PDB file of C-alpha atoms and ligand atoms in Angstrom:
ATOM      1  CA  MET A   1     109.864  55.889  91.704  1.00  0.00           C
ATOM      2  CA  THR A   2     109.686  54.804  95.354  1.00  0.00           C
ATOM      3  CA  GLU A   3     106.802  55.839  97.673  1.00  0.00           C
ATOM      4  CA  LEU A   4     109.309  56.812 100.425  1.00  0.00           C
ATOM      5  CA  SER A   5     109.312  60.569 101.220  1.00  0.00           C
ATOM      6  CA  ALA A   6     108.161  60.995  97.650  1.00  0.00           C
ATOM      7  CA  GLU A   7     106.284  63.851  95.952  1.00  0.00           C
ATOM      8  CA  ARG A   8     103.920  64.071  93.112  1.00  0.00           C
ATOM      9  CA  LEU A   9     105.762  64.327  89.723  1.00  0.00           C
ATOM     10  CA  GLN A  10     103.646  67.365  88.658  1.00  0.00           C
ATOM     11  CA  LYS A  11     104.487  69.141  91.928  1.00  0.00           C
ATOM     12  CA  VAL A  12     108.143  68.614  91.571  1.00  0.00           C
ATOM     13  CA  ILE A  13     108.136  69.696  88.128  1.00  0.00           C
ATOM     14  CA  ALA A  14     106.183  72.968  89.056  1.00  0.00           C
ATOM     15  CA  ASN A  15     108.447  73.590  92.098  1.00  0.00           C
ATOM     16  CA  ALA A  16     111.488  73.347  89.806  1.00  0.00           C
ATOM     17  CA  GLY A  17     109.912  76.257  88.094  1.00  0.00           C
ATOM     18  CA  VAL A  18     109.625  74.496  84.726  1.00  0.00           C
ATOM     19  CA  ALA A  19     105.749  75.041  84.586  1.00  0.00           C
ATOM     20  CA  SER A  20     102.743  75.843  86.590  1.00  0.00           C
ATOM     21  CA  ARG A  21     101.040  72.903  88.188  1.00  0.00           C
ATOM     22  CA  ARG A  22      98.467  72.669  85.484  1.00  0.00           C
ATOM     23  CA  HIS A  23     101.034  72.952  82.662  1.00  0.00           C
ATOM     24  CA  ALA A  24     103.142  70.240  84.398  1.00  0.00           C
ATOM     25  CA  GLU A  25     100.162  67.831  84.350  1.00  0.00           C
ATOM     26  CA  GLU A  26      99.679  68.727  80.626  1.00  0.00           C
ATOM     27  CA  LEU A  27     103.311  67.990  79.932  1.00  0.00           C
ATOM     28  CA  ILE A  28     103.111  64.650  81.684  1.00  0.00           C
ATOM     29  CA  ALA A  29      99.819  63.737  79.935  1.00  0.00           C
ATOM     30  CA  THR A  30     101.189  64.639  76.495  1.00  0.00           C
ATOM     31  CA  GLY A  31     104.393  62.513  77.049  1.00  0.00           C
ATOM     32  CA  HIS A  32     107.021  65.245  77.425  1.00  0.00           C
ATOM     33  CA  VAL A  33     108.246  63.968  80.750  1.00  0.00           C
ATOM     34  CA  MET A  34     110.638  60.920  81.549  1.00  0.00           C
ATOM     35  CA  VAL A  35     111.445  59.569  85.035  1.00  0.00           C
ATOM     36  CA  ASN A  36     114.575  57.410  85.080  1.00  0.00           C
ATOM     37  CA  GLY A  37     114.590  57.037  81.245  1.00  0.00           C
ATOM     38  CA  GLU A  38     110.874  56.061  80.963  1.00  0.00           C
ATOM     39  CA  VAL A  39     108.134  58.160  79.446  1.00  0.00           C
ATOM     40  CA  VAL A  40     105.402  58.649  82.331  1.00  0.00           C
ATOM     41  CA  THR A  41     101.890  59.848  81.088  1.00  0.00           C
ATOM     42  CA  THR A  42      99.848  58.952  84.116  1.00  0.00           C
ATOM     43  CA  MET A  43      99.097  61.268  86.936  1.00  0.00           C
ATOM     44  CA  GLY A  44      99.775  60.206  90.514  1.00  0.00           C
ATOM     45  CA  VAL A  45     103.431  58.956  90.125  1.00  0.00           C
ATOM     46  CA  LYS A  46     105.617  59.988  93.049  1.00  0.00           C
ATOM     47  CA  VAL A  47     109.166  60.778  92.801  1.00  0.00           C
ATOM     48  CA  THR A  48     112.105  61.270  95.208  1.00  0.00           C
ATOM     49  CA  PRO A  49     115.257  63.534  94.679  1.00  0.00           C
ATOM     50  CA  LYS A  50     116.940  60.346  93.664  1.00  0.00           C
ATOM     51  CA  ASP A  51     114.784  59.897  90.517  1.00  0.00           C
ATOM     52  CA  GLU A  52     116.025  61.412  87.326  1.00  0.00           C
ATOM     53  CA  ILE A  53     113.328  63.586  85.787  1.00  0.00           C
ATOM     54  CA  GLN A  54     113.649  64.960  82.279  1.00  0.00           C
ATOM     55  CA  VAL A  55     111.250  67.395  80.378  1.00  0.00           C
ATOM     56  CA  ASP A  56     111.713  67.096  76.751  1.00  0.00           C
ATOM     57  CA  GLY A  57     115.085  65.560  77.228  1.00  0.00           C
ATOM     58  CA  VAL A  58     116.294  68.338  79.543  1.00  0.00           C
ATOM     59  CA  PRO A  59     117.032  67.293  83.143  1.00  0.00           C
ATOM     60  CA  LEU A  60     114.952  69.040  85.743  1.00  0.00           C
ATOM     61  CA  ASN A  61     116.517  72.265  87.159  1.00  0.00           C
ATOM     62  CA  LYS A  62     118.782  72.596  84.207  1.00  0.00           C
ATOM     63  CA  GLU A  63     116.566  74.792  82.252  1.00  0.00           C
ATOM     64  CA  LYS A  64     117.756  78.517  81.925  1.00  0.00           C
ATOM     65  CA  LYS A  65     115.213  80.888  83.446  1.00  0.00           C
ATOM     66  CA  ARG A  66     113.662  83.000  80.693  1.00  0.00           C
ATOM     67  CA  TYR A  67     111.364  86.169  80.827  1.00  0.00           C
ATOM     68  CA  PHE A  68     109.563  87.473  77.849  1.00  0.00           C
ATOM     69  CA  LEU A  69     107.100  90.207  77.080  1.00  0.00           C
ATOM     70  CA  PHE A  70     104.519  89.005  74.627  1.00  0.00           C
ATOM     71  CA  TYR A  71     102.079  90.823  72.385  1.00  0.00           C
ATOM     72  CA  LYS A  72      99.110  88.237  72.543  1.00  0.00           C
ATOM     73  CA  PRO A  73      97.015  88.496  69.363  1.00  0.00           C
ATOM     74  CA  ARG A  74      93.203  88.395  69.649  1.00  0.00           C
ATOM     75  CA  GLY A  75      91.885  84.841  68.997  1.00  0.00           C
ATOM     76  CA  VAL A  76      94.556  82.939  71.055  1.00  0.00           C
ATOM     77  CA  ILE A  77      93.952  81.143  74.192  1.00  0.00           C
ATOM     78  CA  THR A  78      96.010  81.966  77.318  1.00  0.00           C
ATOM     79  CA  ALA A  79      97.125  78.266  77.861  1.00  0.00           C
ATOM     80  CA  VAL A  80      99.909  75.991  76.907  1.00  0.00           C
ATOM     81  CA  THR A  81      97.720  73.361  75.299  1.00  0.00           C
ATOM     82  CA  ASP A  82      94.163  73.091  74.082  1.00  0.00           C
ATOM     83  CA  ASP A  83      91.979  70.087  73.669  1.00  0.00           C
ATOM     84  CA  LYS A  84      90.171  71.575  70.709  1.00  0.00           C
ATOM     85  CA  LYS A  85      93.460  72.395  68.915  1.00  0.00           C
ATOM     86  CA  ARG A  86      92.890  76.113  68.992  1.00  0.00           C
ATOM     87  CA  ALA A  87      95.850  78.520  68.833  1.00  0.00           C
ATOM     88  CA  VAL A  88      97.498  79.091  72.242  1.00  0.00           C
ATOM     89  CA  VAL A  89     100.065  81.379  73.483  1.00  0.00           C
ATOM     90  CA  THR A  90     102.937  79.032  73.452  1.00  0.00           C
ATOM     91  CA  ASP A  91     102.483  78.452  69.596  1.00  0.00           C
ATOM     92  CA  TYR A  92     104.383  81.805  69.498  1.00  0.00           C
ATOM     93  CA  PHE A  93     107.348  80.438  71.323  1.00  0.00           C
ATOM     94  CA  ALA A  94     108.456  77.711  68.981  1.00  0.00           C
ATOM     95  CA  ASP A  95     111.739  79.429  68.898  1.00  0.00           C
ATOM     96  CA  VAL A  96     112.235  79.318  72.759  1.00  0.00           C
ATOM     97  CA  ARG A  97     113.590  75.915  73.903  1.00  0.00           C
ATOM     98  CA  GLU A  98     112.544  76.440  77.499  1.00  0.00           C
ATOM     99  CA  HIS A  99     108.973  75.710  78.651  1.00  0.00           C
ATOM    100  CA  VAL A 100     107.687  79.166  79.224  1.00  0.00           C
ATOM    101  CA  TYR A 101     103.984  79.705  80.272  1.00  0.00           C
ATOM    102  CA  PRO A 102     101.866  82.748  80.784  1.00  0.00           C
ATOM    103  CA  VAL A 103     101.701  84.788  84.062  1.00  0.00           C
ATOM    104  CA  GLY A 104      97.982  85.394  84.617  1.00  0.00           C
ATOM    105  CA  ARG A 105      95.507  85.444  81.656  1.00  0.00           C
ATOM    106  CA  LEU A 106      94.039  87.415  78.878  1.00  0.00           C
ATOM    107  CA  ASP A 107      90.673  86.440  77.535  1.00  0.00           C
ATOM    108  CA  TYR A 108      90.624  84.626  74.082  1.00  0.00           C
ATOM    109  CA  ASP A 109      89.225  87.753  72.423  1.00  0.00           C
ATOM    110  CA  THR A 110      91.580  90.156  74.350  1.00  0.00           C
ATOM    111  CA  SER A 111      94.891  91.200  72.796  1.00  0.00           C
ATOM    112  CA  GLY A 112      97.959  92.672  74.412  1.00  0.00           C
ATOM    113  CA  LEU A 113     100.636  92.588  76.924  1.00  0.00           C
ATOM    114  CA  LEU A 114     101.276  89.150  78.614  1.00  0.00           C
ATOM    115  CA  ILE A 115     104.443  88.079  80.542  1.00  0.00           C
ATOM    116  CA  MET A 116     105.651  84.584  79.820  1.00  0.00           C
ATOM    117  CA  THR A 117     108.359  82.828  81.860  1.00  0.00           C
ATOM    118  CA  ASN A 118     109.510  79.408  83.121  1.00  0.00           C
ATOM    119  CA  ASP A 119     110.408  80.849  86.511  1.00  0.00           C
ATOM    120  CA  GLY A 120     107.644  79.612  88.815  1.00  0.00           C
ATOM    121  CA  GLU A 121     108.848  81.795  91.803  1.00  0.00           C
ATOM    122  CA  PHE A 122     108.788  85.024  89.645  1.00  0.00           C
ATOM    123  CA  ALA A 123     105.214  84.018  88.244  1.00  0.00           C
ATOM    124  CA  ASN A 124     103.907  83.371  91.679  1.00  0.00           C
ATOM    125  CA  MET A 125     105.245  86.771  92.924  1.00  0.00           C
ATOM    126  CA  LEU A 126     103.606  88.601  90.116  1.00  0.00           C
ATOM    127  CA  MET A 127     100.350  86.705  90.729  1.00  0.00           C
ATOM    128  CA  HIS A 128     100.296  87.169  94.518  1.00  0.00           C
ATOM    129  CA  PRO A 129      97.167  89.371  95.641  1.00  0.00           C
ATOM    130  CA  SER A 130      99.542  91.641  97.516  1.00  0.00           C
ATOM    131  CA  PHE A 131     101.301  92.623  94.200  1.00  0.00           C
ATOM    132  CA  LYS A 132      99.126  95.455  93.090  1.00  0.00           C
ATOM    133  CA  VAL A 133     100.797  96.461  89.834  1.00  0.00           C
ATOM    134  CA  ASP A 134      98.872  98.972  87.495  1.00  0.00           C
ATOM    135  CA  LYS A 135      97.492  97.450  84.189  1.00  0.00           C
ATOM    136  CA  LYS A 136      96.240  99.625  81.519  1.00  0.00           C
ATOM    137  CA  TYR A 137      93.602  98.437  79.169  1.00  0.00           C
ATOM    138  CA  VAL A 138      92.280 100.344  76.035  1.00  0.00           C
ATOM    139  CA  ALA A 139      88.704  99.361  75.113  1.00  0.00           C
ATOM    140  CA  LYS A 140      86.503 100.042  72.414  1.00  0.00           C
ATOM    141  CA  VAL A 141      82.884 100.344  73.733  1.00  0.00           C
ATOM    142  CA  GLN A 142      79.488 100.573  72.458  1.00  0.00           C
ATOM    143  CA  GLY A 143      77.897 103.902  73.085  1.00  0.00           C
ATOM    144  CA  ILE A 144      79.742 107.250  73.916  1.00  0.00           C
ATOM    145  CA  PRO A 145      80.040 107.662  77.625  1.00  0.00           C
ATOM    146  CA  THR A 146      80.381 111.109  79.270  1.00  0.00           C
ATOM    147  CA  ARG A 147      82.901 111.818  82.140  1.00  0.00           C
ATOM    148  CA  ALA A 148      80.067 111.748  84.581  1.00  0.00           C
ATOM    149  CA  GLN A 149      78.896 108.343  83.615  1.00  0.00           C
ATOM    150  CA  MET A 150      82.448 106.966  84.009  1.00  0.00           C
ATOM    151  CA  MET A 151      82.869 108.686  87.498  1.00  0.00           C
ATOM    152  CA  PRO A 152      81.736 105.707  89.584  1.00  0.00           C
ATOM    153  CA  LEU A 153      84.957 103.930  88.333  1.00  0.00           C
ATOM    154  CA  ARG A 154      86.922 106.550  90.467  1.00  0.00           C
ATOM    155  CA  ASP A 155      85.066 105.502  93.731  1.00  0.00           C
ATOM    156  CA  GLY A 156      85.184 101.771  93.091  1.00  0.00           C
ATOM    157  CA  LEU A 157      82.392 100.084  91.190  1.00  0.00           C
ATOM    158  CA  VAL A 158      80.397  97.128  92.637  1.00  0.00           C
ATOM    159  CA  VAL A 159      80.665  94.229  90.271  1.00  0.00           C
ATOM    160  CA  ASP A 160      79.291  90.698  91.170  1.00  0.00           C
ATOM    161  CA  HIS A 161      78.387  92.026  94.664  1.00  0.00           C
ATOM    162  CA  LYS A 162      82.029  93.095  95.117  1.00  0.00           C
ATOM    163  CA  LYS A 163      83.294  96.546  95.539  1.00  0.00           C
ATOM    164  CA  LEU A 164      86.333  97.046  93.341  1.00  0.00           C
ATOM    165  CA  ALA A 165      89.319  99.261  93.986  1.00  0.00           C
ATOM    166  CA  PRO A 166      89.047 102.596  92.442  1.00  0.00           C
ATOM    167  CA  ALA A 167      90.234 102.772  88.765  1.00  0.00           C
ATOM    168  CA  ARG A 168      91.538 105.531  86.562  1.00  0.00           C
ATOM    169  CA  PHE A 169      89.889 106.173  83.079  1.00  0.00           C
ATOM    170  CA  ASN A 170      90.391 108.386  80.066  1.00  0.00           C
ATOM    171  CA  ILE A 171      87.772 108.900  77.183  1.00  0.00           C
ATOM    172  CA  MET A 172      90.346 108.950  74.243  1.00  0.00           C
ATOM    173  CA  SER A 173      88.058 109.408  71.493  1.00  0.00           C
ATOM    174  CA  SER A 174      84.454 108.739  70.110  1.00  0.00           C
ATOM    175  CA  ASP A 175      82.789 108.069  66.697  1.00  0.00           C
ATOM    176  CA  LYS A 176      79.336 109.739  66.623  1.00  0.00           C
ATOM    177  CA  ASP A 177      78.174 107.805  63.446  1.00  0.00           C
ATOM    178  CA  LYS A 178      79.071 104.494  64.827  1.00  0.00           C
ATOM    179  CA  GLN A 179      78.211 105.354  68.472  1.00  0.00           C
ATOM    180  CA  THR A 180      81.395 103.878  69.835  1.00  0.00           C
ATOM    181  CA  ALA A 181      84.121 105.336  71.909  1.00  0.00           C
ATOM    182  CA  ILE A 182      87.757 104.537  72.907  1.00  0.00           C
ATOM    183  CA  VAL A 183      88.424 104.418  76.707  1.00  0.00           C
ATOM    184  CA  SER A 184      91.554 103.557  78.614  1.00  0.00           C
ATOM    185  CA  LEU A 185      91.110 101.963  82.060  1.00  0.00           C
ATOM    186  CA  THR A 186      93.898 101.502  84.591  1.00  0.00           C
ATOM    187  CA  ILE A 187      93.281  98.861  87.213  1.00  0.00           C
ATOM    188  CA  HIS A 188      95.381  96.796  89.621  1.00  0.00           C
ATOM    189  CA  GLN A 189      93.207  93.877  90.385  1.00  0.00           C
ATOM    190  CA  GLY A 190      92.913  90.668  88.345  1.00  0.00           C
ATOM    191  CA  ILE A 191      89.328  89.347  88.613  1.00  0.00           C
ATOM    192  CA  ASN A 192      87.990  87.271  85.722  1.00  0.00           C
ATOM    193  CA  HIS A 193      86.657  89.431  82.764  1.00  0.00           C
ATOM    194  CA  GLN A 194      87.049  92.461  85.118  1.00  0.00           C
ATOM    195  CA  VAL A 195      87.302  95.102  82.472  1.00  0.00           C
ATOM    196  CA  LYS A 196      84.509  93.856  80.511  1.00  0.00           C
ATOM    197  CA  LYS A 197      82.327  93.493  83.549  1.00  0.00           C
ATOM    198  CA  MET A 198      83.150  97.078  84.752  1.00  0.00           C
ATOM    199  CA  PHE A 199      82.178  98.730  81.332  1.00  0.00           C
ATOM    200  CA  GLN A 200      78.975  96.470  81.254  1.00  0.00           C
ATOM    201  CA  THR A 201      78.005  97.666  84.642  1.00  0.00           C
ATOM    202  CA  LEU A 202      78.269 101.180  83.429  1.00  0.00           C
ATOM    203  CA  GLY A 203      76.124 100.355  80.310  1.00  0.00           C
ATOM    204  CA  PHE A 204      78.860 100.481  77.751  1.00  0.00           C
ATOM    205  CA  PRO A 205      79.610  96.910  76.666  1.00  0.00           C
ATOM    206  CA  VAL A 206      83.137  96.137  75.452  1.00  0.00           C
ATOM    207  CA  MET A 207      83.597  95.508  71.570  1.00  0.00           C
ATOM    208  CA  LYS A 208      87.268  95.097  71.748  1.00  0.00           C
ATOM    209  CA  LEU A 209      89.909  95.017  74.393  1.00  0.00           C
ATOM    210  CA  SER A 210      93.585  95.301  74.584  1.00  0.00           C
ATOM    211  CA  ARG A 211      96.139  95.371  77.478  1.00  0.00           C
ATOM    212  CA  THR A 212      98.695  98.061  76.766  1.00  0.00           C
ATOM    213  CA  GLU A 213     100.703  98.422  79.907  1.00  0.00           C
ATOM    214  CA  TYR A 214     101.813  96.255  82.811  1.00  0.00           C
ATOM    215  CA  GLY A 215     103.513  98.323  85.691  1.00  0.00           C
ATOM    216  CA  PRO A 216     106.738  99.628  83.967  1.00  0.00           C
ATOM    217  CA  LEU A 217     106.197  97.572  80.687  1.00  0.00           C
ATOM    218  CA  ASN A 218     104.474  98.510  77.528  1.00  0.00           C
ATOM    219  CA  LEU A 219     104.106  97.062  73.969  1.00  0.00           C
ATOM    220  CA  GLU A 220     106.330  99.531  72.336  1.00  0.00           C
ATOM    221  CA  GLY A 221     108.343  98.085  69.316  1.00  0.00           C
ATOM    222  CA  LEU A 222     106.188  95.038  69.237  1.00  0.00           C
ATOM    223  CA  VAL A 223     103.445  94.014  66.684  1.00  0.00           C
ATOM    224  CA  SER A 224     100.880  91.431  67.586  1.00  0.00           C
ATOM    225  CA  GLY A 225     102.256  87.855  67.813  1.00  0.00           C
ATOM    226  CA  GLU A 226     105.868  89.020  68.636  1.00  0.00           C
ATOM    227  CA  HIS A 227     107.799  88.656  71.838  1.00  0.00           C
ATOM    228  CA  ARG A 228     110.962  90.108  73.347  1.00  0.00           C
ATOM    229  CA  PRO A 229     112.980  89.227  76.423  1.00  0.00           C
ATOM    230  CA  LEU A 230     112.450  91.300  79.451  1.00  0.00           C
ATOM    231  CA  ARG A 231     115.353  93.634  80.042  1.00  0.00           C
ATOM    232  CA  GLN A 232     117.344  93.383  83.315  1.00  0.00           C
ATOM    233  CA  ALA A 233     115.908  96.928  84.409  1.00  0.00           C
ATOM    234  CA  GLU A 234     112.412  95.771  83.773  1.00  0.00           C
ATOM    235  CA  LEU A 235     112.873  92.483  85.826  1.00  0.00           C
ATOM    236  CA  THR A 236     114.569  94.337  88.697  1.00  0.00           C
ATOM    237  CA  ALA A 237     111.830  97.030  88.679  1.00  0.00           C
ATOM    238  CA  LEU A 238     109.120  94.266  88.855  1.00  0.00           C
ATOM    239  CA  ARG A 239     110.951  92.421  91.515  1.00  0.00           C
ATOM    240  CA  ASP A 240     111.419  95.715  93.502  1.00  0.00           C
ATOM    241  CA  MET A 241     107.800  96.593  93.226  1.00  0.00           C
ATOM    242  CA  ALA A 242     106.669  92.904  94.326  1.00  0.00           C
ATOM    243  CA  ALA A 243     109.205  93.147  97.336  1.00  0.00           C
ATOM    244  CA  ALA A 244     107.828  96.538  98.391  1.00  0.00           C
ATOM    245  CA  ALA A 245     104.401  95.182  98.141  1.00  0.00           C
ATOM    246  CA  SER A 246     105.073  91.940 100.103  1.00  0.00           C
ATOM    247  CA  PRO A 247     103.274  91.381 103.640  1.00  0.00           C
ATOM    248  CA  GLU A 248     106.724  91.725 105.215  1.00  0.00           C
ATOM    249  CA  ALA A 249     107.380  95.043 103.724  1.00  0.00           C
ATOM    250  CA  THR A 250     103.919  96.304 104.455  1.00  0.00           C
ATOM    251  CA  ALA A 251     104.424  95.347 108.054  1.00  0.00           C
ATOM    252  CA  ALA A 252     107.849  96.993 108.315  1.00  0.00           C
ATOM    253  CA  ARG A 253     106.401 100.184 106.760  1.00  0.00           C
ATOM    254  CA  ARG A 254     103.658 100.282 109.354  1.00  0.00           C
ATOM    255  CA  LYS A 255     106.409 100.396 111.973  1.00  0.00           C
ATOM    256  CA  LYS A 256     108.631 102.798 110.214  1.00  0.00           C
ATOM    257  CA  PRO A 257     107.308 105.498 107.796  1.00  0.00           C
ATOM    258  CA  VAL A 258     108.815 105.531 104.440  1.00  0.00           C
ATOM    259  CA  SER A 259     110.580 108.905 103.841  1.00  0.00           C
ATOM    260  CA  ARG A 260     109.713 111.300 100.985  1.00  0.00           C
ATOM    261  CA  GLU A 261     113.001 110.579  99.432  1.00  0.00           C
ATOM    262  CA  GLY A 262     112.353 106.896  99.599  1.00  0.00           C
ATOM    263  CA  TRP A 263     109.319 107.289  97.482  1.00  0.00           C
ATOM    264  CA  ALA A 264     110.821 109.595  95.105  1.00  0.00           C
ATOM    265  CA  GLN A 265     113.640 107.201  94.689  1.00  0.00           C
ATOM    266  CA  ALA A 266     111.154 104.277  93.844  1.00  0.00           C
ATOM    267  CA  LYS A 267     109.339 106.551  91.513  1.00  0.00           C
ATOM    268  CA  ARG A 268     112.570 107.521  89.546  1.00  0.00           C
ATOM    269  CA  LYS A 269     113.389 103.781  89.254  1.00  0.00           C
ATOM    270  CA  ARG A 270     110.011 103.007  87.950  1.00  0.00           C
ATOM    271  CA  GLU A 271     110.347 105.789  85.316  1.00  0.00           C
ATOM    272  CA  THR A 272     113.920 104.716  84.376  1.00  0.00           C
ATOM    273  CA  ALA A 273     112.768 101.163  83.798  1.00  0.00           C
ATOM    274  CA  ARG A 274     109.767 102.499  81.633  1.00  0.00           C
ATOM    275  CA  LYS A 275     112.171 104.482  79.386  1.00  0.00           C
ATOM    276  CA  LYS A 276     114.769 101.691  78.869  1.00  0.00           C
TER     277      LYS A 276
HETATM  278  N1  URA B   1      89.597  92.136  81.836  1.00  0.00           N
HETATM  279  C1  URA B   1      88.789  91.527  80.800  1.00  0.00           C
HETATM  280  O1  URA B   1      87.664  91.567  80.877  1.00  0.00           O
HETATM  281  N2  URA B   1      89.442  90.688  79.908  1.00  0.00           N
HETATM  282  C2  URA B   1      90.785  90.460  80.051  1.00  0.00           C
HETATM  283  O2  URA B   1      91.201  89.779  79.001  1.00  0.00           O
HETATM  284  C3  URA B   1      91.538  91.076  80.860  1.00  0.00           C
HETATM  285  C4  URA B   1      90.916  92.058  81.812  1.00  0.00           C
END
């Protein structure tokens, strides 16, 4: 544990793709990490490539990369640990040896589709602001909105003094007795509590919320609390979408317009991934 050309332990663990930086800190604090055979629980320890680091007995860089689609239940925190011992998403991965963690977050009271992985590079790619994947939510709202009342969503609502990107919506059903409606909303941004804030702004507070789609992924075949590995075609589709949205690809497109066939091909690929 020399100081020479050394890096912080939590950074090394995160860079190895085992966990996010915050999760790495939690793993250290809770005694999961050994350096050269000794358990380290304090922050600030620095390591060099010569040091042998193990997480739960598994040498760093030896963890197999895993990718899961998880149906997060309502009443579960999108975190790997909780001080107050409330249920967290990793409780549902006791059968998975690798240290998977959530990509992005869903609120405690929101259910639905969450990607879990131990591949830091993949997680960063999906969370990069340039990656504008469509995310579909289904909300039960208080009140029965008309299409006209929802139309501001199409232009881009102003929430917290920020103009949001245009969103798509569909009023799926309504209950006149209870004065509630089920409305789907598709967005590609990821601002905190965005969907709830959008409906609140329109005067229809969210009573229940679920994320049902994420790019080519949906919850088909899963019940709340279940997970399944991502299929190779789904991983490829997400990677292709991220690559196409990268600043490099955008700059290249500005120089060379994408052909009609190019767009059609990308669309076919997405649809194939969705069906598989
Ligand atoms: N928007 C919200 O308001 N909550 C979520 O959990 C996700 C999106």
